[in-house]
XYZ file of C-alpha atoms in Angstrom:
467
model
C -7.249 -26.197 10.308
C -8.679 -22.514 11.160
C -8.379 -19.898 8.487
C -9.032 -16.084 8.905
C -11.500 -14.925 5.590
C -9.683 -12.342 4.093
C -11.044 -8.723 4.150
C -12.418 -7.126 1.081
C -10.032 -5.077 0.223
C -7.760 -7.858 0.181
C -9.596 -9.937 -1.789
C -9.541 -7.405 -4.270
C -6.077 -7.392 -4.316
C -5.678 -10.670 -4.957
C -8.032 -10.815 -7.736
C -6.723 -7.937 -9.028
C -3.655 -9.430 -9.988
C -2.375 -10.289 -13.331
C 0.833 -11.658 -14.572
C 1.502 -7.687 -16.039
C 0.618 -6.248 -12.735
C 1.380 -8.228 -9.815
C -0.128 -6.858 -7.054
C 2.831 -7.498 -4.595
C 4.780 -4.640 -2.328
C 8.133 -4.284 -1.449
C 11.118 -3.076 0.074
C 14.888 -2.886 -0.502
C 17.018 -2.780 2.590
C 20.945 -2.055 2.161
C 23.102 -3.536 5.094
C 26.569 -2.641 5.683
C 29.010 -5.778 6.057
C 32.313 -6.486 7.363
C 32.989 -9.767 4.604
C 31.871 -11.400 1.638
C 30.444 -14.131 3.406
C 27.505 -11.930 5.425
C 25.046 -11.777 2.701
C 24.984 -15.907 3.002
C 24.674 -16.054 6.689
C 21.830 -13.124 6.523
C 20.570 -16.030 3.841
C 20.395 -18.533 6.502
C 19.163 -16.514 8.983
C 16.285 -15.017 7.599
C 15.645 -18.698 6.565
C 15.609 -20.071 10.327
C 13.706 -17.319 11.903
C 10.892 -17.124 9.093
C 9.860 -20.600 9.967
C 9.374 -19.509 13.724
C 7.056 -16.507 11.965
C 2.866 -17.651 12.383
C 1.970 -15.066 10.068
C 4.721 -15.553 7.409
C 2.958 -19.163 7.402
C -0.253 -18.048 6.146
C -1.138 -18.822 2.134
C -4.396 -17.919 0.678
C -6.878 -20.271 -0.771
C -10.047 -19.999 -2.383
C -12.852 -21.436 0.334
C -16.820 -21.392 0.644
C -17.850 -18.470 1.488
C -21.504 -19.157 3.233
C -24.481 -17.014 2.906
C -26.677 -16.961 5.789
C -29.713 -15.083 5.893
C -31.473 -16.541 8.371
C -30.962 -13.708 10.923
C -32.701 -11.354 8.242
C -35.327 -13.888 8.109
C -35.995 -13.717 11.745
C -37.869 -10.086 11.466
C -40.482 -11.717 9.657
C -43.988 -11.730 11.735
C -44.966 -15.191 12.926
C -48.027 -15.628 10.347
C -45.134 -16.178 7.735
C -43.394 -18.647 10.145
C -44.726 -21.897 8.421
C -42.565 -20.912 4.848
C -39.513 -19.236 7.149
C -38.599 -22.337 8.328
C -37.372 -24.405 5.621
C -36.539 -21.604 3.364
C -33.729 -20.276 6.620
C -32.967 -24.005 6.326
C -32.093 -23.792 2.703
C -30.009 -20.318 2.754
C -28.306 -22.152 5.717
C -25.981 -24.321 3.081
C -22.999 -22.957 2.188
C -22.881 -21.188 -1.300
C -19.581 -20.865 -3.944
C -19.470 -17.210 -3.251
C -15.648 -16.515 -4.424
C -14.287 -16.047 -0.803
C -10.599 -16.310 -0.170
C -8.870 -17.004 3.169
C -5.833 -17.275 4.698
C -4.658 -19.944 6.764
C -1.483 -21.756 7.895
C 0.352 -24.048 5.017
C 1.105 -27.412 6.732
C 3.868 -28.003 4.301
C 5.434 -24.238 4.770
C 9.175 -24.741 3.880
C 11.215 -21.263 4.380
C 13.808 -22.501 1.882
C 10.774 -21.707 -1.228
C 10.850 -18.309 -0.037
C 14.301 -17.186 1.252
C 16.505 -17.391 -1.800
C 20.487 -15.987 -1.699
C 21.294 -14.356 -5.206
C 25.144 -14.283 -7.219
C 26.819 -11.061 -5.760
C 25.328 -8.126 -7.678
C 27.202 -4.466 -8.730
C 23.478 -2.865 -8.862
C 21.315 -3.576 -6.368
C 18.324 -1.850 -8.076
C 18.390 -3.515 -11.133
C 18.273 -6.670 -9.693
C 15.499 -5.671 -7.330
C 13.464 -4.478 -10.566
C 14.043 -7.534 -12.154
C 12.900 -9.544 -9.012
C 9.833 -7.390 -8.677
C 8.120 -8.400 -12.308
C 7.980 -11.422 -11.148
C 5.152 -12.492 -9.718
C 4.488 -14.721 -5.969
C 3.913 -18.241 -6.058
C -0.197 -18.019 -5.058
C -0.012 -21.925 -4.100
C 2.406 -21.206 -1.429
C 2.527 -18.419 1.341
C 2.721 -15.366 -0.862
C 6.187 -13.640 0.173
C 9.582 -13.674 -0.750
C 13.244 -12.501 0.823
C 15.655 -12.137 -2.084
C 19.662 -11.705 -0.675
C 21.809 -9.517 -2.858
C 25.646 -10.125 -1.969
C 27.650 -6.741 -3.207
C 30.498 -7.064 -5.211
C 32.883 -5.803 -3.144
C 31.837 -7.446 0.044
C 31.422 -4.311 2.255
C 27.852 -4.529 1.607
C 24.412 -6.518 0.977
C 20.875 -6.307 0.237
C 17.631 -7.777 0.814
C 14.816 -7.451 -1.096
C 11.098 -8.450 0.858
C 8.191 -8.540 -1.142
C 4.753 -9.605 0.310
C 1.275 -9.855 -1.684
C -0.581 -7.042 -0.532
C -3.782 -9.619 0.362
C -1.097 -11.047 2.744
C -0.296 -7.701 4.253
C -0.406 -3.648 4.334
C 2.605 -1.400 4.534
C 2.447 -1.534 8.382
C 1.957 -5.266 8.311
C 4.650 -5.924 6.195
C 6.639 -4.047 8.139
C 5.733 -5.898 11.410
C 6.567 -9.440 9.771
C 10.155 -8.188 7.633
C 10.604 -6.700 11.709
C 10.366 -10.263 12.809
C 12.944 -12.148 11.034
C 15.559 -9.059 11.499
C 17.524 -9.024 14.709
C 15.495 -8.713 18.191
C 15.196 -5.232 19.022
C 13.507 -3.625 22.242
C 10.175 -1.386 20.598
C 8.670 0.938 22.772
C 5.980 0.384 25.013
C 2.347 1.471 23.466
C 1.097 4.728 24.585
C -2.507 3.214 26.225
C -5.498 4.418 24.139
C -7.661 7.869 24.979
C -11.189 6.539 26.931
C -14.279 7.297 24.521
C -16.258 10.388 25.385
C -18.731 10.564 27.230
C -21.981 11.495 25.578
C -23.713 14.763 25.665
C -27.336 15.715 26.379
C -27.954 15.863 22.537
C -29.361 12.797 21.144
C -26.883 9.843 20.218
C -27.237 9.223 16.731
C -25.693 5.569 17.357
C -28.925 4.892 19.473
C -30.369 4.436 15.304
C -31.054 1.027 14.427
C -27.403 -0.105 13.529
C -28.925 -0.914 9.982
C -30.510 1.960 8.670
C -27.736 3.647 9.950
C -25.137 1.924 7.948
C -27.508 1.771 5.080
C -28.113 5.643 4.827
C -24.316 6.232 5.533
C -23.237 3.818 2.660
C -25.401 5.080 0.480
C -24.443 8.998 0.987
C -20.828 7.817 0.851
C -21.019 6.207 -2.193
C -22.967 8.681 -3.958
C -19.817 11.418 -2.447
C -17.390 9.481 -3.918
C -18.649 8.564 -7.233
C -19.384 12.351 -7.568
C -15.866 13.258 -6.591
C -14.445 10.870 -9.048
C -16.324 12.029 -11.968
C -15.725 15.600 -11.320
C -11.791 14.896 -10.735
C -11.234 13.274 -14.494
C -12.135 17.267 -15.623
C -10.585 20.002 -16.978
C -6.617 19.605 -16.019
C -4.355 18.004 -18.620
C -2.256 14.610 -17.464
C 0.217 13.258 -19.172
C 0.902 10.107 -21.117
C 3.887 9.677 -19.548
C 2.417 8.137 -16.129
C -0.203 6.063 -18.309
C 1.081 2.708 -20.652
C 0.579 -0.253 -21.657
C 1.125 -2.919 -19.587
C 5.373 -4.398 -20.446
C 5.394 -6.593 -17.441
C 8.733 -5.510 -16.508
C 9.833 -3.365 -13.951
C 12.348 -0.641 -12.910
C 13.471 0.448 -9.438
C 15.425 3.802 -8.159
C 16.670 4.930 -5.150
C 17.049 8.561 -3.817
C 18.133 9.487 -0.824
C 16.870 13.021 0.836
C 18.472 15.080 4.088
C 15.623 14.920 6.457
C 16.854 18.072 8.256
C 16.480 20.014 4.622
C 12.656 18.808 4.764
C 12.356 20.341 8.376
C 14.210 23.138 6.863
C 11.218 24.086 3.923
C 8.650 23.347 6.488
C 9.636 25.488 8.860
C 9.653 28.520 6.503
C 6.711 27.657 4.473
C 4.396 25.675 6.917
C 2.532 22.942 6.565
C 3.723 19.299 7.044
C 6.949 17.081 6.441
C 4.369 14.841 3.957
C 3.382 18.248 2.209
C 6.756 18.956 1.282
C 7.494 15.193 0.311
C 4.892 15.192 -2.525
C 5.593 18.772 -3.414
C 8.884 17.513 -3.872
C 7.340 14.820 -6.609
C 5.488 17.336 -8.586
C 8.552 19.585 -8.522
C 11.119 16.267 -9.532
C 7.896 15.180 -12.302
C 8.049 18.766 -14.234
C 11.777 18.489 -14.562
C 11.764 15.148 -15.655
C 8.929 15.614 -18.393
C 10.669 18.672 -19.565
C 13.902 16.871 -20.090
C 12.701 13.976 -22.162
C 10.388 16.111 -24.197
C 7.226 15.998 -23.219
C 6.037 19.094 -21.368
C 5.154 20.314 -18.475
C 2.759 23.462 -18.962
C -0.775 22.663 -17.712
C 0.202 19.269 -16.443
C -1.576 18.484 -13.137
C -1.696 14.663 -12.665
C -3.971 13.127 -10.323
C -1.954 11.637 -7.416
C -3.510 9.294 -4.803
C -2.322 9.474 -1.262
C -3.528 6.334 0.420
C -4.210 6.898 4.437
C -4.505 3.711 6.468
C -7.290 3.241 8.640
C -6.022 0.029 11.097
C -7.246 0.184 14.064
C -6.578 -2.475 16.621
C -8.361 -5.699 17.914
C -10.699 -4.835 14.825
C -12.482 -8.563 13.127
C -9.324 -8.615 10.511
C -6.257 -7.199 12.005
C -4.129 -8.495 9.306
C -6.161 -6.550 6.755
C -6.083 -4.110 4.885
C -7.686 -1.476 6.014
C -7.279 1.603 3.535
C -9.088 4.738 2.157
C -6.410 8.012 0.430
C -7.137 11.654 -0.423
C -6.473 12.691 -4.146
C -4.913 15.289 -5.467
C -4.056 17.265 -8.419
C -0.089 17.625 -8.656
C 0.908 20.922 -9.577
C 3.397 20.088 -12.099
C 2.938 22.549 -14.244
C 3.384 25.514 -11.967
C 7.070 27.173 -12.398
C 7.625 27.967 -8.886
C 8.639 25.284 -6.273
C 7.314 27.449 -3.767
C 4.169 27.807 -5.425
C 4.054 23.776 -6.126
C 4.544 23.344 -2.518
C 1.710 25.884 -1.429
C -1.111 24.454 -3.340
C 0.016 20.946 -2.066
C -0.455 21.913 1.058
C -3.851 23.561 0.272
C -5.199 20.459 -1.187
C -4.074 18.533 1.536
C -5.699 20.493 4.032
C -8.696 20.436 1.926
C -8.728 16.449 2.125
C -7.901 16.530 5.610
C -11.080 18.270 6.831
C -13.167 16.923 5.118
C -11.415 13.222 6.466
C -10.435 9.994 4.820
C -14.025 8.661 4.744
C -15.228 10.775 1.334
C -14.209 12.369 -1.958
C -12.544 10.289 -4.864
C -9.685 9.161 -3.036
C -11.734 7.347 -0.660
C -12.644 4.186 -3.388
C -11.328 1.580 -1.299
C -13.625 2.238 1.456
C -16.389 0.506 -1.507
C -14.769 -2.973 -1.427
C -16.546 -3.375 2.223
C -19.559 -3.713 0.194
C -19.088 -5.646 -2.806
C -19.738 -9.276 -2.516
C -16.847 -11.977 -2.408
C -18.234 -13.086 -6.046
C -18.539 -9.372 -6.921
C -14.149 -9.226 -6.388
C -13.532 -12.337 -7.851
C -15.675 -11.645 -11.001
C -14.483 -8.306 -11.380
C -11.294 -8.158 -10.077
C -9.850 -7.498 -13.605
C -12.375 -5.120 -14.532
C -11.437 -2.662 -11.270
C -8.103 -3.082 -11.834
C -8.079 -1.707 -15.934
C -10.256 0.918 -14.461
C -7.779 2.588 -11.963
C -5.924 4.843 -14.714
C -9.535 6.583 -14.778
C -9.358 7.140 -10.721
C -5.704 8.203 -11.009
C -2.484 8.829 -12.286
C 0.284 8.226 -10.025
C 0.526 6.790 -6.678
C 2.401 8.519 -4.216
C 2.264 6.475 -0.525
C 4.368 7.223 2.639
C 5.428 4.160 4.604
C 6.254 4.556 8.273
C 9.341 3.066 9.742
C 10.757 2.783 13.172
C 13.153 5.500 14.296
C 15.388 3.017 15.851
C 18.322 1.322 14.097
C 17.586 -2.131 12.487
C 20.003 -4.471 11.761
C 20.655 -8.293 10.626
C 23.025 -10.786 11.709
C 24.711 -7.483 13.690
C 24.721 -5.996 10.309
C 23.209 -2.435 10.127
C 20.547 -1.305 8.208
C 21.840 1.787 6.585
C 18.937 2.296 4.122
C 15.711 1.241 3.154
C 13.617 1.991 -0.287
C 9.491 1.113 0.269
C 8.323 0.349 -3.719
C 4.604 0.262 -4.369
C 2.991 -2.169 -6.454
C 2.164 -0.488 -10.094
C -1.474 -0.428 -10.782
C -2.593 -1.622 -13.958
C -2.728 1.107 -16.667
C 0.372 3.127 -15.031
C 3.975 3.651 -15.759
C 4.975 4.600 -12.075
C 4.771 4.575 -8.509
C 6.392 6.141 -5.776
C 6.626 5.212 -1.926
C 8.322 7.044 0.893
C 10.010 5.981 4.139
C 11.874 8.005 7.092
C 14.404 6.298 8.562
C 17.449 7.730 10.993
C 17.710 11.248 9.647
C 16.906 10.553 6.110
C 14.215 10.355 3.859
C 14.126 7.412 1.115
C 12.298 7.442 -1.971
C 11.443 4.103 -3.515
C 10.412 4.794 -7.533
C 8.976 1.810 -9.288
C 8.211 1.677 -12.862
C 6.927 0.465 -16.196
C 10.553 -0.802 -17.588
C 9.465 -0.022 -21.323
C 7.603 3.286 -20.679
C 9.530 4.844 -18.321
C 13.341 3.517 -19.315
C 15.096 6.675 -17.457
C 13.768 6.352 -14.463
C 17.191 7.296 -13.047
C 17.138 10.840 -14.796
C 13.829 10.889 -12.477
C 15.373 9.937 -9.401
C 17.808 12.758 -10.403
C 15.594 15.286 -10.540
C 14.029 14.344 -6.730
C 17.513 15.467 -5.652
C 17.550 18.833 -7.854
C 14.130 19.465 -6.704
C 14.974 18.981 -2.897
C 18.048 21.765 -3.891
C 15.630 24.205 -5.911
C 12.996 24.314 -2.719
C 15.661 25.035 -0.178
C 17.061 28.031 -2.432
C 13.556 29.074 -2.523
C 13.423 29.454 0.698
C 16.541 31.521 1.369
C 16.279 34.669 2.048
């Protein structure tokens, strides 16, 4: 049986994980209906085509990781031949270094995983119940939940994959797969590499020293970035907790063409004005419970994928993020939207690759033993890195649709890192922008008066912006 080692950012994941804070993704897709009967036929056939799925196949076990040094040992000179030999021989036996991989379950049974719910009057509390629950980690780590509505003119579907199984993108690609056949686009071919200049190459280095002295400078970037952005701007308690274990979900809903609206009079990007829109919809909800606003600046990390194609693990994750300082406690939505942009402009020259948002790049270099040992220990330690996360989600512009049922809307939620009350994920999707909130169910128990104020703050920009 062949198995694909898992990357080491998902093996993090996975040993991140606690029963508190599974580290699964999501994403809650409403579907229009026509009778009360479509949410059990969408039941049977996500059921069918998941078993015709390779990579919804795939569980993750813990395997023998080897350690082979013997190409190191090859740069020795030849008078030091006589011990090389059986000491290569030695390091040649495979070691219990913590690995994980994923491979195909000969036993995979679609029926574990595709499960067809009692007809539901709130979609969103049922998906927050389903999403404290953690995966099955002896079986392929995903899940389809089917929510029948009430009245029959509608149901839902709730996907949740392990985020060691897949990314946003990847996730995407397999929910894609069991949904109705669609044509995508053809890919646009990729640009040829330039060619090189009369300069010296600095890839003609030795590849090691090279990677070595990058590594090194990187880490010593981002460890400096981090310390300096714990300084000097008040957070709140509000996105920090103690872990419940239970979860709540919220919808919001958003005219794209009012996004495109603000960014054409203030500039910047359509993901500017998206988290600006957080900050602005954060203030009004602290100031409504109580808690205050006024020199409130959480730290919000803005994860940027780095997937490439035909790379060693293309179902991996492959992540790094820029962080910024959320200017929630600035009055003025215009204002909360310029230095949003700022920062982000800031993080974009200087590219995904450094500062403190750019942690996840690290797990390339920790040992498989290194995740599984302190897996736990990373994970208490992200409410030091940041505060909230705040992650876009890219979805096709084409409509989507199951058993001939349309997909009329589509909430991304983020897996809550230990140590925080909430998480928010965003996804475009025919004309409107979705905002998936997922939270702490103890700490953060109006988490609709939140998803509220994304709507007033949407309404406060665009009067803003009026002349």
């Amino acid at each position: 049986m062949t198995s694909d080692l898992l990357a080491p950012l998902d093996l993090a994941f996975w040993h991140m994980e606690s029963a508190e804070h599974p580290m699964h993704l999501g994403a809650l897709g409403i579907f229009a209906a026509h009778s009360s009967a479509a949410g059990a036929h969408a039941a049977d056939l996500l059921a069918a085509r998941a078993a015709a799925v390779p990579g919804l196949r795939m569980r993750i076990r813990d395997v023998w990781q080897p350690l082979d040094l013997q190409q190191p040992l090859t740069a020795l000179k030849r008078p030091f031949s006589v011990l090389r030999q059986p000491l290569a021989a030695a390091l040649r036996q495979p070691l219990a270094f913590g690995g994980a991989a994923r491979e195909a379950d000969p036993d995979f049974d679609p029926v574990h995983h595709v499960r067809l719910h009692a007809p539901a009057a709130d979609f969103q509390a049922e998906a927050g119940r389903l999403m404290e629950r953690p995966l099955e980690r002896e079986r392929p780590p995903w899940e389809a939940h089917v929510l029948p509505g009430e009245d029959g003119t509608c149901f839902a579907v709730l996907f949740k994959f392990h985020h060691a199984l897949a990314d946003g993108l990847r996730a995407l690609t397999l929910a894609a797969a069991v949904l109705d056949p669609m044509d995508l686009p053809t890919p646009r071919p990729r640009p040829a590499a330039p060619t090189r200049g009369l300069l010296p190459d600095v890839r003609t280095l030795p590849d090691r020293v090279r990677g070595a002295l990058s590594d090194v400078g990187r880490a010593l970037d981002i460890g400096a970035c981090v310390a300096r952005s714990s300084l000097d701007v008040r957070s709140t308690p509000a996105l920090g907790c103690e872990p419940s274990g239970t979860r709540r979900t919220a919808g919001v809903i958003v005219d794209l063409d009012d996004v495109h609206r603000v960014r054409k009079s203030e500039g910047g990007t359509v993901n500017d004005v998206l988290i600006a829109v957080v900050a602005g919809a954060l203030r009004r909800w602290l100031d409504a419970r109580g808690d205050g606003s006024e020199g409130v600046a959480p730290r919000a990390l803005i994860p940027v994928s780095k997937r490439r194609p035909r790379t060693a693990h293309p179902q991996g994750n492959r992540l790094s993020g820029y962080l910024i300082r959320l200017p929630v406690g600035d009055p003025d939505p215009l204002g909360r939207l310029h230095t949003v942009r700022t920062a982000m402009d800031r993080n974009k020259d200087a590219g995904p690759n450094r500062g403190a948002g750019a942690v996840a790049l690290l797990a390339d270099h920790v040992p498989a033993l290194g995740h599984r040992l302190g897996g736990p220990l990373v994970g208490q330690a992200a409410r030091l890195w940041f505060d909230i996360l705040v992650t876009s989600v890219p979805l096709p512009g084409f409509g989507m649709k199951l058993g001939g049922h349309p997909l009329t809307a589509v909430f991304p939620l983020a897996p809550l890192a230990p140590g925080h009350s909430l998480a928010v994920a965003v996804s475009t999707y025919r004309g409107q922008v979705h905002y998936g909130l997922v939270a702490d169910g103890e700490a953060v128990p109006d988490l609709d008066r939140l998803a509220a104020a994304v709507t007033e703050e949407v309404a406060a920009l665009i009067d803003a912006c009026d002349p």
